[in-house]
mmCIF file of C-alpha atoms in Angstrom:
data_model
loop_
_atom_site.group_PDB
_atom_site.id
_atom_site.type_symbol
_atom_site.label_atom_id
_atom_site.label_comp_id
_atom_site.label_asym_id
_atom_site.label_seq_id
_atom_site.Cartn_x
_atom_site.Cartn_y
_atom_site.Cartn_z
ATOM 1 C CA ALA M 1 43.720 -13.789 152.223
ATOM 2 C CA GLN M 2 44.826 -16.939 150.484
ATOM 3 C CA SER M 3 46.017 -17.215 146.910
ATOM 4 C CA VAL M 4 47.427 -19.683 144.412
ATOM 5 C CA ALA M 5 49.688 -18.955 141.462
ATOM 6 C CA GLN M 6 50.223 -21.199 138.473
ATOM 7 C CA PRO M 7 52.947 -19.318 136.597
ATOM 8 C CA GLU M 8 52.608 -21.204 133.319
ATOM 9 C CA ASP M 9 49.498 -20.891 131.193
ATOM 10 C CA GLN M 10 50.653 -23.802 129.051
ATOM 11 C CA VAL M 11 53.165 -26.608 129.356
ATOM 12 C CA ASN M 12 54.232 -28.737 126.395
ATOM 13 C CA VAL M 13 56.005 -32.037 126.912
ATOM 14 C CA ALA M 14 56.875 -34.958 124.672
ATOM 15 C CA GLU M 15 55.205 -38.283 125.350
ATOM 16 C CA GLY M 16 57.350 -40.417 127.639
ATOM 17 C CA ASN M 17 59.189 -37.447 129.138
ATOM 18 C CA PRO M 18 58.706 -36.347 132.738
ATOM 19 C CA LEU M 19 56.283 -33.513 133.329
ATOM 20 C CA THR M 20 56.026 -30.796 135.948
ATOM 21 C CA VAL M 21 53.182 -28.345 136.469
ATOM 22 C CA LYS M 22 54.102 -25.594 138.894
ATOM 23 C CA CYS M 23 52.082 -24.146 141.751
ATOM 24 C CA THR M 24 52.902 -21.713 144.536
ATOM 25 C CA TYR M 25 50.571 -20.632 147.301
ATOM 26 C CA SER M 26 50.041 -18.026 149.986
ATOM 27 C CA VAL M 27 47.949 -18.728 153.080
ATOM 28 C CA SER M 28 48.049 -17.909 156.761
ATOM 29 C CA GLY M 29 48.364 -20.993 158.880
ATOM 30 C CA ASN M 30 48.721 -24.552 157.662
ATOM 31 C CA PRO M 31 47.977 -25.046 153.966
ATOM 32 C CA TYR M 32 45.817 -27.834 152.641
ATOM 33 C CA LEU M 33 46.745 -28.224 148.978
ATOM 34 C CA PHE M 34 44.934 -29.949 146.129
ATOM 35 C CA TRP M 35 45.404 -30.782 142.462
ATOM 36 C CA TYR M 36 42.517 -31.272 140.059
ATOM 37 C CA VAL M 37 42.366 -32.118 136.352
ATOM 38 C CA GLN M 38 39.726 -31.014 133.877
ATOM 39 C CA TYR M 39 39.102 -32.508 130.459
ATOM 40 C CA PRO M 40 37.203 -30.435 127.861
ATOM 41 C CA ASN M 41 33.586 -29.736 128.792
ATOM 42 C CA ARG M 42 33.848 -31.848 131.921
ATOM 43 C CA GLY M 43 33.856 -31.219 135.652
ATOM 44 C CA LEU M 44 37.029 -31.213 137.717
ATOM 45 C CA GLN M 45 38.472 -34.525 138.832
ATOM 46 C CA PHE M 46 40.436 -34.801 142.060
ATOM 47 C CA LEU M 47 44.028 -36.015 141.646
ATOM 48 C CA LEU M 48 45.688 -35.691 145.046
ATOM 49 C CA LYS M 49 46.011 -33.574 148.164
ATOM 50 C CA TYR M 50 48.484 -32.668 150.878
ATOM 51 C CA ILE M 51 47.286 -32.371 154.457
ATOM 52 C CA THR M 52 50.271 -33.184 156.618
ATOM 53 C CA GLY M 53 53.107 -35.676 156.895
ATOM 54 C CA ASP M 54 55.210 -36.901 153.992
ATOM 55 C CA ASN M 55 56.034 -34.070 151.613
ATOM 56 C CA LEU M 56 55.680 -36.344 148.577
ATOM 57 C CA VAL M 57 52.059 -37.148 147.869
ATOM 58 C CA LYS M 58 51.012 -39.814 145.389
ATOM 59 C CA GLY M 59 47.706 -39.623 143.595
ATOM 60 C CA SER M 60 45.644 -40.945 140.728
ATOM 61 C CA TYR M 61 46.922 -41.899 137.252
ATOM 62 C CA GLY M 62 50.571 -41.956 138.334
ATOM 63 C CA PHE M 63 50.706 -38.309 139.391
ATOM 64 C CA GLU M 64 52.543 -37.091 142.455
ATOM 65 C CA ALA M 65 53.214 -33.723 144.040
ATOM 66 C CA GLU M 66 55.874 -32.413 146.332
ATOM 67 C CA PHE M 67 55.083 -30.026 149.150
ATOM 68 C CA ASN M 68 57.881 -27.549 149.843
ATOM 69 C CA LYS M 69 57.121 -25.335 152.804
ATOM 70 C CA SER M 70 60.162 -23.073 152.480
ATOM 71 C CA GLN M 71 59.362 -22.312 148.836
ATOM 72 C CA THR M 72 55.579 -22.374 149.405
ATOM 73 C CA SER M 73 55.237 -24.642 146.405
ATOM 74 C CA PHE M 74 53.261 -27.737 145.517
ATOM 75 C CA HIS M 75 54.399 -28.814 142.048
ATOM 76 C CA LEU M 76 52.633 -31.640 140.224
ATOM 77 C CA LYS M 77 54.824 -34.264 138.606
ATOM 78 C CA LYS M 78 54.675 -37.440 136.582
ATOM 79 C CA PRO M 79 57.688 -39.529 135.558
ATOM 80 C CA SER M 80 56.443 -40.378 132.066
ATOM 81 C CA ALA M 81 53.772 -38.325 130.289
ATOM 82 C CA LEU M 82 50.981 -39.863 128.230
ATOM 83 C CA VAL M 83 49.034 -38.207 125.428
ATOM 84 C CA SER M 84 45.912 -38.859 127.495
ATOM 85 C CA ASP M 85 47.341 -36.593 130.233
ATOM 86 C CA SER M 86 46.641 -33.588 127.999
ATOM 87 C CA ALA M 87 44.154 -31.485 129.953
ATOM 88 C CA LEU M 88 43.750 -28.422 132.160
ATOM 89 C CA TYR M 89 45.276 -28.711 135.617
ATOM 90 C CA PHE M 90 44.258 -26.697 138.652
ATOM 91 C CA CYS M 91 46.060 -26.212 141.926
ATOM 92 C CA ALA M 92 43.990 -25.146 144.949
ATOM 93 C CA VAL M 93 44.516 -24.227 148.591
ATOM 94 C CA SER M 94 42.024 -24.491 151.430
ATOM 95 C CA SER M 95 41.632 -22.628 154.658
ATOM 96 C CA PRO M 96 38.807 -22.023 157.152
ATOM 97 C CA SER M 97 36.300 -19.388 156.123
ATOM 98 C CA GLY M 98 33.803 -19.156 158.926
ATOM 99 C CA ALA M 99 30.338 -20.676 159.336
ATOM 100 C CA GLY M 100 31.781 -24.186 159.208
ATOM 101 C CA SER M 101 32.804 -23.947 155.598
ATOM 102 C CA TYR M 102 36.245 -24.303 154.109
ATOM 103 C CA GLN M 103 36.749 -22.612 150.814
ATOM 104 C CA LEU M 104 39.030 -23.678 148.042
ATOM 105 C CA THR M 105 40.945 -20.978 146.220
ATOM 106 C CA PHE M 106 41.976 -22.103 142.750
ATOM 107 C CA GLY M 107 44.810 -21.093 140.510
ATOM 108 C CA LYS M 108 44.014 -19.998 136.974
ATOM 109 C CA GLY M 109 44.937 -23.370 135.538
ATOM 110 C CA THR M 110 47.746 -24.731 133.367
ATOM 111 C CA LYS M 111 47.022 -26.350 130.050
ATOM 112 C CA LEU M 112 49.182 -29.427 129.584
ATOM 113 C CA SER M 113 49.787 -30.685 126.056
ATOM 114 C CA VAL M 114 51.590 -33.985 125.621
ATOM 115 C CA ILE M 115 53.000 -34.297 122.127
ATOM 116 C CA PRO M 116 53.159 -37.772 120.549
ATOM 117 C CA SER N 1 29.544 -44.390 146.787
ATOM 118 C CA GLN N 2 28.678 -40.746 146.313
ATOM 119 C CA THR N 3 27.422 -39.274 143.056
ATOM 120 C CA ILE N 4 26.735 -35.703 142.041
ATOM 121 C CA HIS N 5 24.340 -34.772 139.254
ATOM 122 C CA GLN N 6 23.770 -31.530 137.417
ATOM 123 C CA TRP N 7 21.156 -30.601 134.876
ATOM 124 C CA PRO N 8 20.681 -29.503 132.306
ATOM 125 C CA ALA N 9 24.016 -30.235 130.666
ATOM 126 C CA THR N 10 23.633 -27.399 128.171
ATOM 127 C CA LEU N 11 21.326 -24.397 128.104
ATOM 128 C CA VAL N 12 20.832 -21.544 125.661
ATOM 129 C CA GLN N 13 18.754 -18.688 127.023
ATOM 130 C CA PRO N 14 17.858 -15.180 125.815
ATOM 131 C CA VAL N 15 18.910 -12.118 127.785
ATOM 132 C CA GLY N 16 16.319 -11.245 130.404
ATOM 133 C CA SER N 17 14.951 -14.755 130.784
ATOM 134 C CA PRO N 18 14.933 -16.638 134.115
ATOM 135 C CA LEU N 19 17.370 -19.402 135.056
ATOM 136 C CA SER N 20 17.222 -22.497 137.202
ATOM 137 C CA LEU N 21 20.119 -24.948 137.428
ATOM 138 C CA GLU N 22 19.865 -27.952 139.689
ATOM 139 C CA CYS N 23 22.449 -30.011 141.519
ATOM 140 C CA THR N 24 21.799 -33.135 143.581
ATOM 141 C CA VAL N 25 24.106 -35.380 145.552
ATOM 142 C CA GLU N 26 23.555 -39.045 146.351
ATOM 143 C CA GLY N 27 25.182 -41.286 148.914
ATOM 144 C CA THR N 28 26.017 -38.767 151.637
ATOM 145 C CA SER N 29 24.230 -36.689 154.273
ATOM 146 C CA ASN N 30 24.633 -33.055 155.310
ATOM 147 C CA PRO N 31 27.256 -32.211 152.702
ATOM 148 C CA ASN N 32 28.686 -28.773 152.107
ATOM 149 C CA LEU N 33 27.532 -27.650 148.668
ATOM 150 C CA TYR N 34 29.127 -25.144 146.309
ATOM 151 C CA TRP N 35 28.354 -23.334 143.055
ATOM 152 C CA TYR N 36 31.257 -22.172 140.882
ATOM 153 C CA ARG N 37 31.389 -20.402 137.556
ATOM 154 C CA GLN N 38 34.185 -20.992 135.088
ATOM 155 C CA ALA N 39 34.654 -18.479 132.305
ATOM 156 C CA ALA N 40 36.529 -19.197 129.081
ATOM 157 C CA GLY N 41 37.768 -22.614 130.249
ATOM 158 C CA ARG N 42 39.983 -21.227 132.952
ATOM 159 C CA GLY N 43 39.764 -20.023 136.533
ATOM 160 C CA LEU N 44 36.944 -20.950 138.864
ATOM 161 C CA GLN N 45 34.964 -18.338 140.749
ATOM 162 C CA LEU N 46 33.078 -19.415 143.853
ATOM 163 C CA LEU N 47 29.538 -18.043 143.693
ATOM 164 C CA PHE N 48 27.713 -19.596 146.656
ATOM 165 C CA TYR N 49 28.241 -22.186 149.332
ATOM 166 C CA SER N 50 25.938 -23.874 151.798
ATOM 167 C CA VAL N 51 26.662 -25.759 155.019
ATOM 168 C CA GLY N 52 23.051 -26.839 155.593
ATOM 169 C CA ILE N 53 19.420 -26.575 154.490
ATOM 170 C CA GLY N 54 18.415 -22.950 154.029
ATOM 171 C CA GLN N 55 21.944 -21.709 154.797
ATOM 172 C CA ILE N 56 23.439 -19.887 151.830
ATOM 173 C CA SER N 57 26.526 -17.688 151.699
ATOM 174 C CA SER N 58 27.190 -15.493 148.693
ATOM 175 C CA GLU N 59 30.712 -14.734 147.594
ATOM 176 C CA VAL N 60 30.076 -12.412 144.670
ATOM 177 C CA PRO N 61 27.219 -9.861 144.466
ATOM 178 C CA GLN N 62 25.362 -10.334 141.206
ATOM 179 C CA ASN N 63 21.973 -11.137 139.772
ATOM 180 C CA LEU N 64 22.247 -14.807 140.715
ATOM 181 C CA SER N 65 20.831 -16.485 143.799
ATOM 182 C CA ALA N 66 21.035 -19.944 145.321
ATOM 183 C CA SER N 67 18.741 -22.062 147.431
ATOM 184 C CA ARG N 68 18.992 -25.349 149.275
ATOM 185 C CA PRO N 69 15.477 -26.676 149.777
ATOM 186 C CA GLN N 70 16.625 -30.176 150.716
ATOM 187 C CA ASP N 71 19.754 -31.607 152.298
ATOM 188 C CA ARG N 72 21.247 -32.838 149.030
ATOM 189 C CA GLN N 73 19.741 -30.378 146.563
ATOM 190 C CA PHE N 74 21.286 -27.081 145.528
ATOM 191 C CA ILE N 75 19.670 -24.717 143.021
ATOM 192 C CA LEU N 76 21.154 -21.749 141.194
ATOM 193 C CA SER N 77 18.653 -19.190 139.931
ATOM 194 C CA SER N 78 18.294 -15.857 138.237
ATOM 195 C CA LYS N 79 15.237 -13.735 137.545
ATOM 196 C CA LYS N 80 16.786 -12.014 134.509
ATOM 197 C CA LEU N 81 19.884 -13.300 132.764
ATOM 198 C CA LEU N 82 22.626 -11.017 131.505
ATOM 199 C CA LEU N 83 25.053 -11.692 128.670
ATOM 200 C CA SER N 84 27.835 -11.808 131.254
ATOM 201 C CA ASP N 85 26.152 -14.789 132.939
ATOM 202 C CA SER N 86 27.345 -17.058 130.144
ATOM 203 C CA GLY N 87 29.826 -19.671 131.319
ATOM 204 C CA PHE N 88 30.323 -23.138 132.667
ATOM 205 C CA TYR N 89 28.609 -23.691 136.014
ATOM 206 C CA LEU N 90 29.967 -26.324 138.331
ATOM 207 C CA CYS N 91 28.425 -27.729 141.478
ATOM 208 C CA ALA N 92 30.570 -29.436 144.094
ATOM 209 C CA TRP N 93 30.115 -31.161 147.442
ATOM 210 C CA SER N 94 32.331 -32.006 150.378
ATOM 211 C CA VAL N 95 32.087 -33.135 153.948
ATOM 212 C CA GLN N 96 33.013 -30.494 156.502
ATOM 213 C CA GLY N 97 36.679 -29.823 157.226
ATOM 214 C CA PRO N 98 39.513 -27.823 155.663
ATOM 215 C CA TRP N 99 41.284 -30.878 154.344
ATOM 216 C CA GLU N 100 38.210 -32.493 152.836
ATOM 217 C CA THR N 101 38.135 -32.887 149.090
ATOM 218 C CA GLN N 102 35.524 -31.130 147.013
ATOM 219 C CA TYR N 103 33.980 -33.373 144.369
ATOM 220 C CA PHE N 104 32.609 -31.765 141.264
ATOM 221 C CA GLY N 105 29.633 -32.483 139.084
ATOM 222 C CA PRO N 106 29.757 -32.655 135.271
ATOM 223 C CA GLY N 107 28.786 -28.995 134.859
ATOM 224 C CA THR N 108 26.200 -26.981 132.923
ATOM 225 C CA ARG N 109 27.212 -24.953 129.892
ATOM 226 C CA LEU N 110 25.082 -21.759 129.790
ATOM 227 C CA LEU N 111 25.000 -19.488 126.773
ATOM 228 C CA VAL N 112 23.058 -16.260 127.078
ATOM 229 C CA LEU N 113 22.211 -14.633 123.743
#
């Protein structure tokens, strides 16, 4: 069984400071890892994903994430936070699930608040 | 480019009434399609997924059902809604493959009273 943990329900950061949203995972085999962002009453938007190769993945809106196999982590980072980054962030892991489908397992989400 | 639509955007229904939520995808063929429910603005629960027309897999036993009458159309239904069916319902699509991104629709907010 695969699982994702986002240990922080909420992260507060001052505008202009670096931000980190943490994610750890458990999966048999190679992990395929994703980050999504959700604004209030909206669907999820894809930010970035790790498949293989370089452990540092760059994505949309200046976000990046670092894959660490030994720590089974995939933390989301941004060098300088904006107020508009305030949203709910989801980490997800994928693995094969039979019948040609590949299911995403999501973490419970971390609410990011960027304080002006 | 691909686009995913969901309707209605918001729905208020009495307990015991039927439900039909629709999801359509444009700009791609033979997508995988997914229905999720999100309760209280947090974690997502996969309800159904489909790898082709008429092929539906259920992840959680409940009073909901799903159908895929056309390649790019995915419908979530219920014969009798329960209070616990309230939530935010999200449809998503992807191409096949474990590393393929799922793209989400705008969602339907369902309130059962």
